[in-house]
């Protein structure tokens, strides 16, 4: 590194200039020696002038050509440097060529592989941070992030708040391992009933939240009934059916997609869930009106 450090003091901002200095010295030391020798051995300076002029112009042309060639030849290093800087600035994984086999080509290939590997790790970390590790559905952070990414026209629809009935008693009687299995089975049933694009989140404990983008009241009610029915049929603990209560609230139009309105819809679904549990559990309660629609299963 000593040579690089020495040249860096002369031209700290250009790797091309560093290489050019070496090339210049390497080609011109013999040339200068030849000129000096000619001047010492030729009797008449007039005889040497044409030769010296030719050497001078040839040297100048060669230096310019060498500099231009070096700049072009070192372009892969510049491309690799700019690509790494662009990725660091958040501009995505760079598209770099992979067909070159020399040292510069290996540098390009290494930058591309490193950025691709870093991107995979970042995506995996982001996905892990957004999911509930037990059930595999979204956690609160991931659920809210997915809602934030929806277009305004996609924010009309329905919010379902799902709560497992008597879940504390299941944990107390059968243990937390059985309780964890119930949570996973309930989550799987919910995911099976909804579309892959519909966010499903576990907000802690035994509460799940679902957003059905674009769903009408009829569609959302049918979906909630299907979820309740599947869980009632398929999820069991010691031959006893596990049931859920579901609160349902509707956001009918894109105008309801503001943050404050979204909070209101989630609050309404929570209130509907509370009402469903107060009415005896294992049912769907629709919030919205003096006489809410209730599905008792």
Short mmCIF file of C-alpha atoms in Angstrom, two decimals:
data_model
loop_
_atom_site.label_atom_id
_atom_site.label_comp_id
_atom_site.label_asym_id
_atom_site.label_seq_id
_atom_site.Cartn_x
_atom_site.Cartn_y
_atom_site.Cartn_z
CA UNK A 1 0.00 0.00 0.00
CA UNK A 2 3.00 2.32 0.36
CA UNK A 3 3.05 3.21 -3.33
CA UNK A 4 -0.68 3.88 -3.37
CA UNK A 5 -0.40 6.03 -0.23
CA UNK A 6 2.46 8.01 -1.78
CA UNK A 7 0.58 8.64 -5.02
CA UNK A 8 -2.58 9.47 -3.08
CA UNK A 9 -0.80 12.49 -1.62
CA UNK A 10 -0.21 13.77 -5.17
CA UNK A 11 -3.68 13.06 -6.62
CA UNK A 12 -6.11 12.00 -3.88
CA UNK A 13 -9.28 12.26 -6.00
CA UNK A 14 -8.33 10.24 -9.09
CA UNK A 15 -7.24 6.64 -9.39
CA UNK A 16 -6.76 7.21 -13.12
CA UNK A 17 -4.18 9.91 -12.38
CA UNK A 18 -2.27 7.55 -10.10
CA UNK A 19 -2.05 4.90 -12.82
CA UNK A 20 -1.14 7.55 -15.38
CA UNK A 21 1.80 8.76 -13.29
CA UNK A 22 3.21 5.24 -13.20
CA UNK A 23 2.66 4.79 -16.93
CA UNK A 24 4.18 8.20 -17.66
CA UNK A 25 7.28 7.54 -15.58
CA UNK A 26 7.70 4.05 -16.99
CA UNK A 27 7.61 5.20 -20.61
CA UNK A 28 9.39 8.52 -20.31
CA UNK A 29 12.45 7.59 -18.28
CA UNK A 30 13.87 5.60 -21.20
CA UNK A 31 12.78 8.35 -23.60
CA UNK A 32 14.46 11.11 -21.60
CA UNK A 33 17.62 8.98 -21.35
CA UNK A 34 17.62 8.57 -25.14
CA UNK A 35 17.23 12.32 -25.68
CA UNK A 36 20.04 13.16 -23.28
CA UNK A 37 22.27 10.63 -24.92
CA UNK A 38 21.48 12.06 -28.37
CA UNK A 39 22.26 15.59 -27.24
CA UNK A 40 25.58 14.50 -25.82
CA UNK A 41 26.66 12.52 -28.88
CA UNK A 42 25.33 14.60 -31.78
CA UNK A 43 27.78 17.32 -32.84
CA UNK A 44 25.25 19.69 -34.40
CA UNK A 45 22.10 20.77 -32.55
CA UNK A 46 20.50 21.62 -35.89
CA UNK A 47 20.76 18.00 -36.90
CA UNK A 48 19.07 16.88 -33.69
CA UNK A 49 16.20 19.41 -33.77
CA UNK A 50 13.87 17.48 -36.14
CA UNK A 51 14.33 14.30 -34.17
CA UNK A 52 13.69 16.08 -30.87
CA UNK A 53 10.52 17.71 -32.23
CA UNK A 54 9.23 14.36 -33.46
CA UNK A 55 9.95 12.81 -30.06
CA UNK A 56 8.27 15.72 -28.29
CA UNK A 57 5.06 15.55 -30.31
CA UNK A 58 5.02 11.77 -30.20
CA UNK A 59 5.40 11.91 -26.44
CA UNK A 60 2.59 14.44 -26.12
CA UNK A 61 0.27 12.41 -28.33
CA UNK A 62 1.16 9.21 -26.51
CA UNK A 63 0.54 10.81 -23.12
CA UNK A 64 -2.89 12.08 -24.19
CA UNK A 65 -3.80 8.74 -25.71
CA UNK A 66 -2.60 6.85 -22.69
CA UNK A 67 -4.62 9.04 -20.34
CA UNK A 68 -7.76 8.63 -22.43
CA UNK A 69 -7.23 4.87 -22.64
CA UNK A 70 -6.67 4.57 -18.91
CA UNK A 71 -9.87 6.48 -18.17
CA UNK A 72 -11.82 4.11 -20.41
CA UNK A 73 -10.07 1.01 -19.12
CA UNK A 74 -10.72 1.93 -15.49
CA UNK A 75 -14.43 2.54 -16.11
CA UNK A 76 -15.47 -0.76 -14.42
CA UNK A 77 -13.96 0.49 -11.15
CA UNK A 78 -15.92 3.74 -11.42
CA UNK A 79 -19.09 1.84 -12.27
CA UNK A 80 -18.63 -0.45 -9.27
CA UNK A 81 -17.97 2.52 -6.97
CA UNK A 82 -21.04 4.42 -8.20
CA UNK A 83 -23.21 1.32 -7.93
CA UNK A 84 -22.17 0.73 -4.31
CA UNK A 85 -22.83 4.40 -3.49
CA UNK A 86 -26.23 4.28 -5.20
CA UNK A 87 -27.23 1.19 -3.22
CA UNK A 88 -26.10 2.85 0.01
CA UNK A 89 -28.31 5.81 -0.92
CA UNK A 90 -31.31 3.50 -1.17
CA UNK A 91 -31.62 3.32 -4.96
CA UNK A 92 -31.93 -0.46 -5.12
CA UNK A 93 -29.69 -3.30 -6.22
CA UNK A 94 -27.54 -2.17 -9.18
CA UNK A 95 -27.56 -4.04 -12.48
CA UNK A 96 -23.90 -4.80 -13.10
CA UNK A 97 -22.35 -6.97 -15.84
CA UNK A 98 -21.13 -10.42 -14.82
CA UNK A 99 -19.45 -11.70 -17.97
CA UNK A 100 -15.96 -10.24 -17.41
CA UNK A 101 -13.36 -12.56 -15.89
CA UNK A 102 -10.41 -10.31 -15.05
CA UNK A 103 -9.83 -8.38 -11.79
CA UNK A 104 -12.15 -5.55 -12.80
CA UNK A 105 -14.85 -8.03 -13.78
CA UNK A 106 -14.47 -9.81 -10.45
CA UNK A 107 -14.90 -6.48 -8.68
CA UNK A 108 -18.15 -5.83 -10.56
CA UNK A 109 -19.36 -9.33 -9.76
CA UNK A 110 -18.48 -8.97 -6.08
CA UNK A 111 -20.32 -5.66 -5.76
CA UNK A 112 -23.39 -7.14 -7.39
CA UNK A 113 -23.34 -10.25 -5.19
CA UNK A 114 -22.77 -8.25 -2.03
CA UNK A 115 -25.63 -5.84 -2.75
CA UNK A 116 -27.98 -8.69 -3.68
CA UNK A 117 -27.08 -10.55 -0.49
CA UNK A 118 -27.54 -7.41 1.59
CA UNK A 119 -30.91 -6.79 -0.05
CA UNK A 120 -32.09 -10.33 0.71
CA UNK A 121 -31.03 -9.97 4.33
CA UNK A 122 -32.75 -6.61 4.66
CA UNK A 123 -35.96 -7.98 3.19
CA UNK A 124 -35.82 -11.02 5.44
CA UNK A 125 -35.22 -8.82 8.48
CA UNK A 126 -38.08 -6.50 7.51
CA UNK A 127 -40.39 -9.46 6.99
CA UNK A 128 -39.37 -10.99 10.28
CA UNK A 129 -39.93 -7.70 12.08
CA UNK A 130 -43.41 -7.37 10.58
CA UNK A 131 -44.68 -10.87 11.42
CA UNK A 132 -45.90 -12.56 14.55
CA UNK A 133 -43.35 -15.34 15.19
CA UNK A 134 -45.91 -17.76 16.62
CA UNK A 135 -48.69 -17.68 14.04
CA UNK A 136 -46.93 -16.31 10.97
CA UNK A 137 -49.51 -13.58 10.37
CA UNK A 138 -48.64 -9.90 10.58
CA UNK A 139 -47.96 -8.22 13.89
CA UNK A 140 -49.37 -4.78 14.67
CA UNK A 141 -46.45 -2.99 13.01
CA UNK A 142 -46.64 -5.09 9.86
CA UNK A 143 -50.42 -4.77 9.67
CA UNK A 144 -50.32 -0.99 9.95
CA UNK A 145 -47.50 -0.80 7.40
CA UNK A 146 -49.53 -2.81 4.90
CA UNK A 147 -52.52 -0.53 5.41
CA UNK A 148 -50.30 2.51 4.88
CA UNK A 149 -49.24 1.09 1.52
CA UNK A 150 -52.82 0.78 0.27
CA UNK A 151 -54.05 3.28 -2.29
CA UNK A 152 -56.91 5.56 -1.16
CA UNK A 153 -59.41 3.67 -3.34
CA UNK A 154 -58.32 0.40 -1.65
CA UNK A 155 -59.06 1.63 1.87
CA UNK A 156 -62.79 1.22 1.62
CA UNK A 157 -63.88 -2.16 2.90
CA UNK A 158 -64.36 -3.89 6.23
CA UNK A 159 -62.45 -4.42 9.47
CA UNK A 160 -62.97 -7.65 11.40
CA UNK A 161 -61.84 -7.96 15.01
CA UNK A 162 -61.61 -11.62 16.06
CA UNK A 163 -61.23 -12.80 19.65
CA UNK A 164 -60.97 -16.41 20.85
CA UNK A 165 -63.70 -17.22 23.35
CA UNK A 166 -62.53 -18.29 26.83
CA UNK A 167 -58.90 -18.36 25.74
CA UNK A 168 -57.62 -17.70 29.27
CA UNK A 169 -59.44 -20.79 30.49
CA UNK A 170 -57.82 -22.86 27.73
CA UNK A 171 -54.38 -21.70 28.83
CA UNK A 172 -55.15 -22.24 32.51
CA UNK A 173 -56.56 -25.72 32.05
CA UNK A 174 -54.40 -27.18 29.28
CA UNK A 175 -51.23 -25.10 29.41
CA UNK A 176 -49.63 -22.52 27.18
CA UNK A 177 -48.39 -25.05 24.63
CA UNK A 178 -51.97 -26.04 23.87
CA UNK A 179 -52.93 -22.37 23.88
CA UNK A 180 -50.19 -21.63 21.34
CA UNK A 181 -51.48 -24.44 19.12
CA UNK A 182 -54.96 -22.96 19.29
CA UNK A 183 -53.61 -19.56 18.24
CA UNK A 184 -51.83 -21.12 15.27
CA UNK A 185 -54.90 -23.11 14.23
CA UNK A 186 -57.13 -20.05 14.45
CA UNK A 187 -54.66 -17.99 12.43
CA UNK A 188 -54.48 -20.70 9.77
CA UNK A 189 -58.27 -20.86 9.54
CA UNK A 190 -58.51 -17.10 9.11
CA UNK A 191 -55.81 -17.02 6.41
CA UNK A 192 -57.55 -19.86 4.57
CA UNK A 193 -60.83 -17.93 4.51
CA UNK A 194 -59.54 -14.59 3.21
CA UNK A 195 -57.71 -13.51 0.08
CA UNK A 196 -53.93 -13.49 0.07
CA UNK A 197 -53.96 -9.69 -0.36
CA UNK A 198 -56.13 -9.12 2.72
CA UNK A 199 -53.97 -8.18 5.73
CA UNK A 200 -54.37 -10.46 8.75
CA UNK A 201 -52.70 -9.41 11.97
CA UNK A 202 -52.34 -10.63 15.52
CA UNK A 203 -52.48 -7.64 17.82
CA UNK A 204 -51.39 -9.50 20.92
CA UNK A 205 -52.90 -12.19 23.10
CA UNK A 206 -55.78 -13.90 21.32
CA UNK A 207 -56.98 -10.94 19.23
CA UNK A 208 -56.74 -10.98 15.44
CA UNK A 209 -57.63 -8.19 13.04
CA UNK A 210 -58.51 -8.53 9.35
CA UNK A 211 -58.96 -5.86 6.70
CA UNK A 212 -61.09 -6.83 3.69
CA UNK A 213 -60.28 -4.26 1.03
CA UNK A 214 -63.28 -3.31 -1.12
CA UNK A 215 -65.68 -5.61 0.73
CA UNK A 216 -69.34 -4.61 0.93
CA UNK A 217 -71.36 -5.22 4.03
CA UNK A 218 -72.82 -8.41 2.57
CA UNK A 219 -69.45 -9.78 1.48
CA UNK A 220 -67.81 -8.91 4.79
CA UNK A 221 -70.63 -10.48 6.78
CA UNK A 222 -70.45 -13.69 4.77
CA UNK A 223 -66.67 -13.79 5.21
CA UNK A 224 -66.97 -13.26 8.96
CA UNK A 225 -69.56 -16.05 9.19
CA UNK A 226 -67.29 -18.37 7.21
CA UNK A 227 -64.38 -17.66 9.58
CA UNK A 228 -66.50 -18.24 12.66
CA UNK A 229 -67.95 -21.44 11.23
CA UNK A 230 -64.60 -22.90 10.13
CA UNK A 231 -63.00 -22.27 13.51
CA UNK A 232 -66.03 -23.71 15.33
CA UNK A 233 -65.79 -26.83 13.16
CA UNK A 234 -62.06 -27.40 12.75
CA UNK A 235 -60.33 -26.10 15.89
CA UNK A 236 -60.70 -28.32 18.93
CA UNK A 237 -59.16 -28.77 22.37
CA UNK A 238 -59.74 -32.13 24.07
CA UNK A 239 -62.78 -32.84 21.87
CA UNK A 240 -64.22 -29.42 22.68
CA UNK A 241 -64.81 -26.93 19.87
CA UNK A 242 -62.96 -23.65 20.03
CA UNK A 243 -65.12 -20.67 19.12
CA UNK A 244 -64.50 -17.02 18.32
CA UNK A 245 -66.43 -13.78 18.56
CA UNK A 246 -66.13 -11.31 15.68
CA UNK A 247 -66.80 -7.59 15.53
CA UNK A 248 -67.34 -6.09 12.09
CA UNK A 249 -67.26 -2.46 10.93
CA UNK A 250 -67.58 -1.05 7.41
CA UNK A 251 -65.73 1.81 5.70
CA UNK A 252 -67.85 2.26 2.61
CA UNK A 253 -66.10 4.89 0.50
CA UNK A 254 -62.59 6.10 -0.32
CA UNK A 255 -63.47 9.33 1.47
CA UNK A 256 -63.38 7.27 4.66
CA UNK A 257 -59.73 6.41 4.10
CA UNK A 258 -58.19 9.24 6.09
CA UNK A 259 -56.19 8.30 9.15
CA UNK A 260 -58.81 9.62 11.54
CA UNK A 261 -61.59 7.75 9.74
CA UNK A 262 -59.54 4.53 9.68
CA UNK A 263 -59.07 4.80 13.44
CA UNK A 264 -62.82 5.23 13.81
CA UNK A 265 -63.51 2.07 11.82
CA UNK A 266 -61.07 0.05 13.94
CA UNK A 267 -62.63 1.46 17.08
CA UNK A 268 -66.07 0.52 15.77
CA UNK A 269 -65.00 -3.07 15.09
CA UNK A 270 -63.65 -3.28 18.67
CA UNK A 271 -66.97 -2.06 20.01
CA UNK A 272 -68.80 -4.58 17.86
CA UNK A 273 -66.51 -7.34 19.18
CA UNK A 274 -67.23 -6.32 22.75
CA UNK A 275 -70.95 -6.46 21.97
CA UNK A 276 -70.60 -9.91 20.40
CA UNK A 277 -68.91 -11.23 23.54
CA UNK A 278 -71.48 -9.55 25.76
CA UNK A 279 -74.28 -11.17 23.76
CA UNK A 280 -72.97 -14.67 24.47
CA UNK A 281 -69.88 -15.17 22.25
CA UNK A 282 -69.47 -17.42 19.19
CA UNK A 283 -71.16 -14.86 16.96
CA UNK A 284 -70.61 -12.01 14.52
CA UNK A 285 -71.76 -8.52 15.45
CA UNK A 286 -71.95 -5.76 12.84
CA UNK A 287 -71.44 -2.22 14.08
CA UNK A 288 -73.47 0.49 12.42
CA UNK A 289 -76.98 1.43 13.34
CA UNK A 290 -79.48 1.33 16.16
CA UNK A 291 -80.26 -2.33 15.42
CA UNK A 292 -76.97 -4.07 14.54
CA UNK A 293 -77.06 -7.28 12.56
CA UNK A 294 -76.07 -10.22 14.71
CA UNK A 295 -75.09 -13.68 13.50
CA UNK A 296 -75.37 -16.30 16.22
CA UNK A 297 -73.91 -19.07 14.08
#
